Tab-separated table of C-alpha atoms in Angstrom:
chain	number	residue	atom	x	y	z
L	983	UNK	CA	9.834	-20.926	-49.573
L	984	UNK	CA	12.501	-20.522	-52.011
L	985	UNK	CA	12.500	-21.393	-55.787
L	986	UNK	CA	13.428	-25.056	-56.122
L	987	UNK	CA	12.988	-26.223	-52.664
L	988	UNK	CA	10.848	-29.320	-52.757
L	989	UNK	CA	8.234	-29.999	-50.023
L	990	UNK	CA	8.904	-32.721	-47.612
L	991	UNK	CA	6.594	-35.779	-48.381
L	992	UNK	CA	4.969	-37.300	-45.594
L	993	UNK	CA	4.485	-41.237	-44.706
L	994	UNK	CA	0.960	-40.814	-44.524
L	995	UNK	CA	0.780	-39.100	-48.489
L	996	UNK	CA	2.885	-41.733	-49.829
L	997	UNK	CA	0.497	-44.717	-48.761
L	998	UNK	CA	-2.520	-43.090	-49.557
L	999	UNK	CA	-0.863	-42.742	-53.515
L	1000	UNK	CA	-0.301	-46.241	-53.379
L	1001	UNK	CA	-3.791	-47.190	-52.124
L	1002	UNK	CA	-5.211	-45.166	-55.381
L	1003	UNK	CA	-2.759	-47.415	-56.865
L	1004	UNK	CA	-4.656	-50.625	-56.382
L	1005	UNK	CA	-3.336	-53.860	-56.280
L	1006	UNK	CA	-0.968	-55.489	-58.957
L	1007	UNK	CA	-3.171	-56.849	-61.892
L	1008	UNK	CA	-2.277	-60.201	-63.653
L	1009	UNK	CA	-4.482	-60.051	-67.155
L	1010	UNK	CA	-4.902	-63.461	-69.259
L	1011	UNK	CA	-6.145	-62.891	-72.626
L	1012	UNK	CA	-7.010	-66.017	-75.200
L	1013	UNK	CA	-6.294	-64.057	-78.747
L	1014	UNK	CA	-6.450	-65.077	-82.032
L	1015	UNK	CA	-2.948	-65.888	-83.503
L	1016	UNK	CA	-2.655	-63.497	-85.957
L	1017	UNK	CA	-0.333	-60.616	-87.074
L	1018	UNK	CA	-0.676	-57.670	-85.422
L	1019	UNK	CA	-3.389	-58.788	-82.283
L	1020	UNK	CA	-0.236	-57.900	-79.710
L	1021	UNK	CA	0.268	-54.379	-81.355
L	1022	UNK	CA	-3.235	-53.533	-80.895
L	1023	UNK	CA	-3.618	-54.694	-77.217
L	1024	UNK	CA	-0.773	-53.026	-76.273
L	1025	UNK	CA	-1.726	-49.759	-77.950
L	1026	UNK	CA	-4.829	-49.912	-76.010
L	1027	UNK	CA	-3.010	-49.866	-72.692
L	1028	UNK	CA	-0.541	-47.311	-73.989
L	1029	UNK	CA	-3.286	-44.911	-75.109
L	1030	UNK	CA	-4.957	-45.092	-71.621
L	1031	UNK	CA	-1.994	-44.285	-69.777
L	1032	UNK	CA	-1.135	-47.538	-68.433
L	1033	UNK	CA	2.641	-48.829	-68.460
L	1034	UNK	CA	2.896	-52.708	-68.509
L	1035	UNK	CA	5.051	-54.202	-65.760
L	1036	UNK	CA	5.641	-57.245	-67.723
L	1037	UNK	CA	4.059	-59.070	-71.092
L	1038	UNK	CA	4.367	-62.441	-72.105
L	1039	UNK	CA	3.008	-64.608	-75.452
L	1040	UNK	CA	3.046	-67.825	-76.158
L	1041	UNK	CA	0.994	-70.531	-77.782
L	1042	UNK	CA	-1.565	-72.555	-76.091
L	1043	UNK	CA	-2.851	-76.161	-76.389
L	1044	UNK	CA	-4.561	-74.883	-79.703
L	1045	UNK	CA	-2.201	-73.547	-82.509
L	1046	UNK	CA	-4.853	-71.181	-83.820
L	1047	UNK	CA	-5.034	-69.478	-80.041
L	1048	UNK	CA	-1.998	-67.532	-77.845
L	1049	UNK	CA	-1.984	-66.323	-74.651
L	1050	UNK	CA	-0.924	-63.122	-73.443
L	1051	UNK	CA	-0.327	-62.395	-70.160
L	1052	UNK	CA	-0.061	-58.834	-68.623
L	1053	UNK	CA	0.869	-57.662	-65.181
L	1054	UNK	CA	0.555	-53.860	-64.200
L	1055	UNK	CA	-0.449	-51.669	-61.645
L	1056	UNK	CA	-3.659	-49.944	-61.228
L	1057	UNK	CA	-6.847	-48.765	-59.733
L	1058	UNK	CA	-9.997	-51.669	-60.154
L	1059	UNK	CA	-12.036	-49.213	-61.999
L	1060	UNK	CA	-9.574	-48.098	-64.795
L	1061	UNK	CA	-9.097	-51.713	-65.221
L	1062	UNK	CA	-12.620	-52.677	-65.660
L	1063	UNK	CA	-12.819	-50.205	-68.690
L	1064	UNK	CA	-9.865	-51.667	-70.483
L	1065	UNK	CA	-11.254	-54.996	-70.081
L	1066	UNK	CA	-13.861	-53.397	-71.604
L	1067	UNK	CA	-12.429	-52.245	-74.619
L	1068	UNK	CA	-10.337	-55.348	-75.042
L	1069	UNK	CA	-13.238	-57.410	-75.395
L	1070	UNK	CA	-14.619	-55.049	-78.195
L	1071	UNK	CA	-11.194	-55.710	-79.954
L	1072	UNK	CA	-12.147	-58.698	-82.694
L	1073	UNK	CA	-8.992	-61.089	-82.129
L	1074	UNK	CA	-9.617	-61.059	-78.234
L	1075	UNK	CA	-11.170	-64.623	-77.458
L	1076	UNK	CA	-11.216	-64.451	-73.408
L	1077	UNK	CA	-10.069	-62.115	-70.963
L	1078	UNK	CA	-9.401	-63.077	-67.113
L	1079	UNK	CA	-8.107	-60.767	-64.199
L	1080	UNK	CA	-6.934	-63.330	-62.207
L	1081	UNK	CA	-6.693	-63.349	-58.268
L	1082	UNK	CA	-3.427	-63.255	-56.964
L	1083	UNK	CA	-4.378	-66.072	-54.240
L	1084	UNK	CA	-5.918	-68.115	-57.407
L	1085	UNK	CA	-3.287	-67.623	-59.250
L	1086	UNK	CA	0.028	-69.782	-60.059
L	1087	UNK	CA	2.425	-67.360	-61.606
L	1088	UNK	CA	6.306	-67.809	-62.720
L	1089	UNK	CA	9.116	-66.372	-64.356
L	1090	UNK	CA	12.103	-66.948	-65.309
L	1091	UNK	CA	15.691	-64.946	-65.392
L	1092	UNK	CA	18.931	-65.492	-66.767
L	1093	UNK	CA	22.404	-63.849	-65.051
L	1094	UNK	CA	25.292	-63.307	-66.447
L	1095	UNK	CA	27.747	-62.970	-62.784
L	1096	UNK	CA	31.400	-62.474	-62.702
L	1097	UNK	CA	33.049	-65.176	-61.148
L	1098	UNK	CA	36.133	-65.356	-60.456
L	1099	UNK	CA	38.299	-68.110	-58.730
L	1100	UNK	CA	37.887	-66.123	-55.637
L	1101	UNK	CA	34.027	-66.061	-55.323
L	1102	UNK	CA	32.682	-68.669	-57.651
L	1103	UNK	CA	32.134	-71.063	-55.087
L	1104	UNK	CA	30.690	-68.352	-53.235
L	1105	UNK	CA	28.146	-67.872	-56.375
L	1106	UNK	CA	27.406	-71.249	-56.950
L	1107	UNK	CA	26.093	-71.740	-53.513
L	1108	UNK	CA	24.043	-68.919	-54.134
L	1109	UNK	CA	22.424	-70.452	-57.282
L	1110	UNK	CA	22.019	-73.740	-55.044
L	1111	UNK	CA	19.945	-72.422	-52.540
L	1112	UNK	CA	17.613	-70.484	-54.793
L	1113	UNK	CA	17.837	-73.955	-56.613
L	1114	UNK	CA	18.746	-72.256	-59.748
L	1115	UNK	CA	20.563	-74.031	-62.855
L	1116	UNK	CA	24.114	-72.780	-63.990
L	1117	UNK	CA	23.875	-72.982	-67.832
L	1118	UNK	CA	27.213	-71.455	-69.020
L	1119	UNK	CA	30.451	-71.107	-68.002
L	1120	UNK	CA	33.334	-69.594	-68.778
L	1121	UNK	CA	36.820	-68.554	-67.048
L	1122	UNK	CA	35.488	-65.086	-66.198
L	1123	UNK	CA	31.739	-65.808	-65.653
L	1124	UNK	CA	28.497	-67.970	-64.735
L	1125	UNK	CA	26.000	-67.757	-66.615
L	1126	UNK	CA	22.523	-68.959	-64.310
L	1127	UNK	CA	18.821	-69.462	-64.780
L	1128	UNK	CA	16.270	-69.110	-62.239
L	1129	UNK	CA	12.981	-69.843	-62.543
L	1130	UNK	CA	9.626	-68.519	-59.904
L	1131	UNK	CA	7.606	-66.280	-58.305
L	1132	UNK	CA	9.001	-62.584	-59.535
L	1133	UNK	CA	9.719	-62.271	-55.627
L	1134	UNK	CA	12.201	-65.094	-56.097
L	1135	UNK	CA	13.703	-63.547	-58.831
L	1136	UNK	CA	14.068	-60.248	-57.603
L	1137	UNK	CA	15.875	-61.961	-54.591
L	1138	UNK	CA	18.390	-63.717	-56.627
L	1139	UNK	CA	19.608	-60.507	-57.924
L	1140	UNK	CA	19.449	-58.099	-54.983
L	1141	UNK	CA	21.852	-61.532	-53.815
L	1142	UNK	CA	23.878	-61.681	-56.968
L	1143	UNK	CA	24.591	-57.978	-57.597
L	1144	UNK	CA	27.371	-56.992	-55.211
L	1145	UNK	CA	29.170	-59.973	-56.728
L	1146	UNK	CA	29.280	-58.467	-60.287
L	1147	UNK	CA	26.077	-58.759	-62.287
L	1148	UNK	CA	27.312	-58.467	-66.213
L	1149	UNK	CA	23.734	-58.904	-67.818
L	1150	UNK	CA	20.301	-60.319	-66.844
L	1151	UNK	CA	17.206	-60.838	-69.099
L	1152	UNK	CA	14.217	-61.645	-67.380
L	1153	UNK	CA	10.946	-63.112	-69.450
L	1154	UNK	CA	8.066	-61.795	-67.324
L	1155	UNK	CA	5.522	-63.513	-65.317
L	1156	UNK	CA	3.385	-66.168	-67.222
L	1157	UNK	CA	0.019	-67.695	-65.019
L	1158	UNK	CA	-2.268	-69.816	-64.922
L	1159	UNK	CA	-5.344	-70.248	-62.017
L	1160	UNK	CA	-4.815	-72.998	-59.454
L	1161	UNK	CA	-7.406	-76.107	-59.986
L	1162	UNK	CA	-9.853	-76.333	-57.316
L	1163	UNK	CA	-9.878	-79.340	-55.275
L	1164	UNK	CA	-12.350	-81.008	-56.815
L	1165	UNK	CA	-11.110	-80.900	-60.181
């Protein structure tokens, strides 16, 4: 074979990477709110190899407390050590891998769509049906949020590109479990 010439990859190879893979992780952590805690946690993932799909923070019911929610990729095992480590870390309160199945998860995504006289309508039905909210308009552009499942989300845009996406910010999934019936 030649210099340069890259091997064909088969079907077969490229499932078998993604069952090492593992499933997608959605990590709730209870932290202390205090300078710093975030920059920590995160350095522990980054240290271990581990890129973070998406990280949110916010305050709980208890202003002393935030949450942090993670999601990423990876094997059960590697996870099971940084869970590991993170409850060593003194500002970690409570850590929870949570079940996709048990699991109510959202997002929410703002996009900035050119929209012209031409296909606005054509945009606006578009944010209908995905019940999304316009929030800004101008004569050039729509400005929309959309809020749910990051399968929703990525939807709306692969829907929303071709018509001229100028800008999108997207928060990352927050969770929480599902009750069970008899609560």
């Amino acid at each position: 074979m030649e210099a340069g010439t890259p091997d064909l990859i088969k079907l077969e190879d490229l499932e078998a990477t993604r069952a090492l893979t593992g499933r997608k992780h959605i990590l709730s952590l209870l932290v202390e709110n205090k300078p710093g805690v975030l920059a920590r946690i995160a350095g522990l993932f980054s240290r271990r190899g581990f890129n973070i799909d998406t990280l949110a923070v916010g305050p709980t019911e208890d202003p002393d407390v935030s949450r942090i929610t993670l999601t990423l990729d990876g094997a059960v095992h590697p996870i099971d050590q940084v869970t590991k480590q993170l409850h060593k870390l003194v500002n970690v309160i409570k850590i929870r891998d949570m079940e996709p199945d048990g699991t109510i998860a959202r997002e929410m995504a703002l996009f900035r769509v050119t929209a012209a006289v031409e296909n606005r309508a054509e945009v606006m039905q578009f944010a209908e049906i995905f019940r999304a909210t316009i929030v800004d308009v101008s004569r050039k552009t729509l400005t929309i949020e959309v809020t749910g499942s990051q399968e929703k989300i990525d939807a709306f845009e692969r829907m929303i590109r071709p018509h001229g996406l100028v800008e999108m910010a997207r928060t990352g999934e927050v969770a929480i479990t599902r009750s069970r019936p008899e609560q």
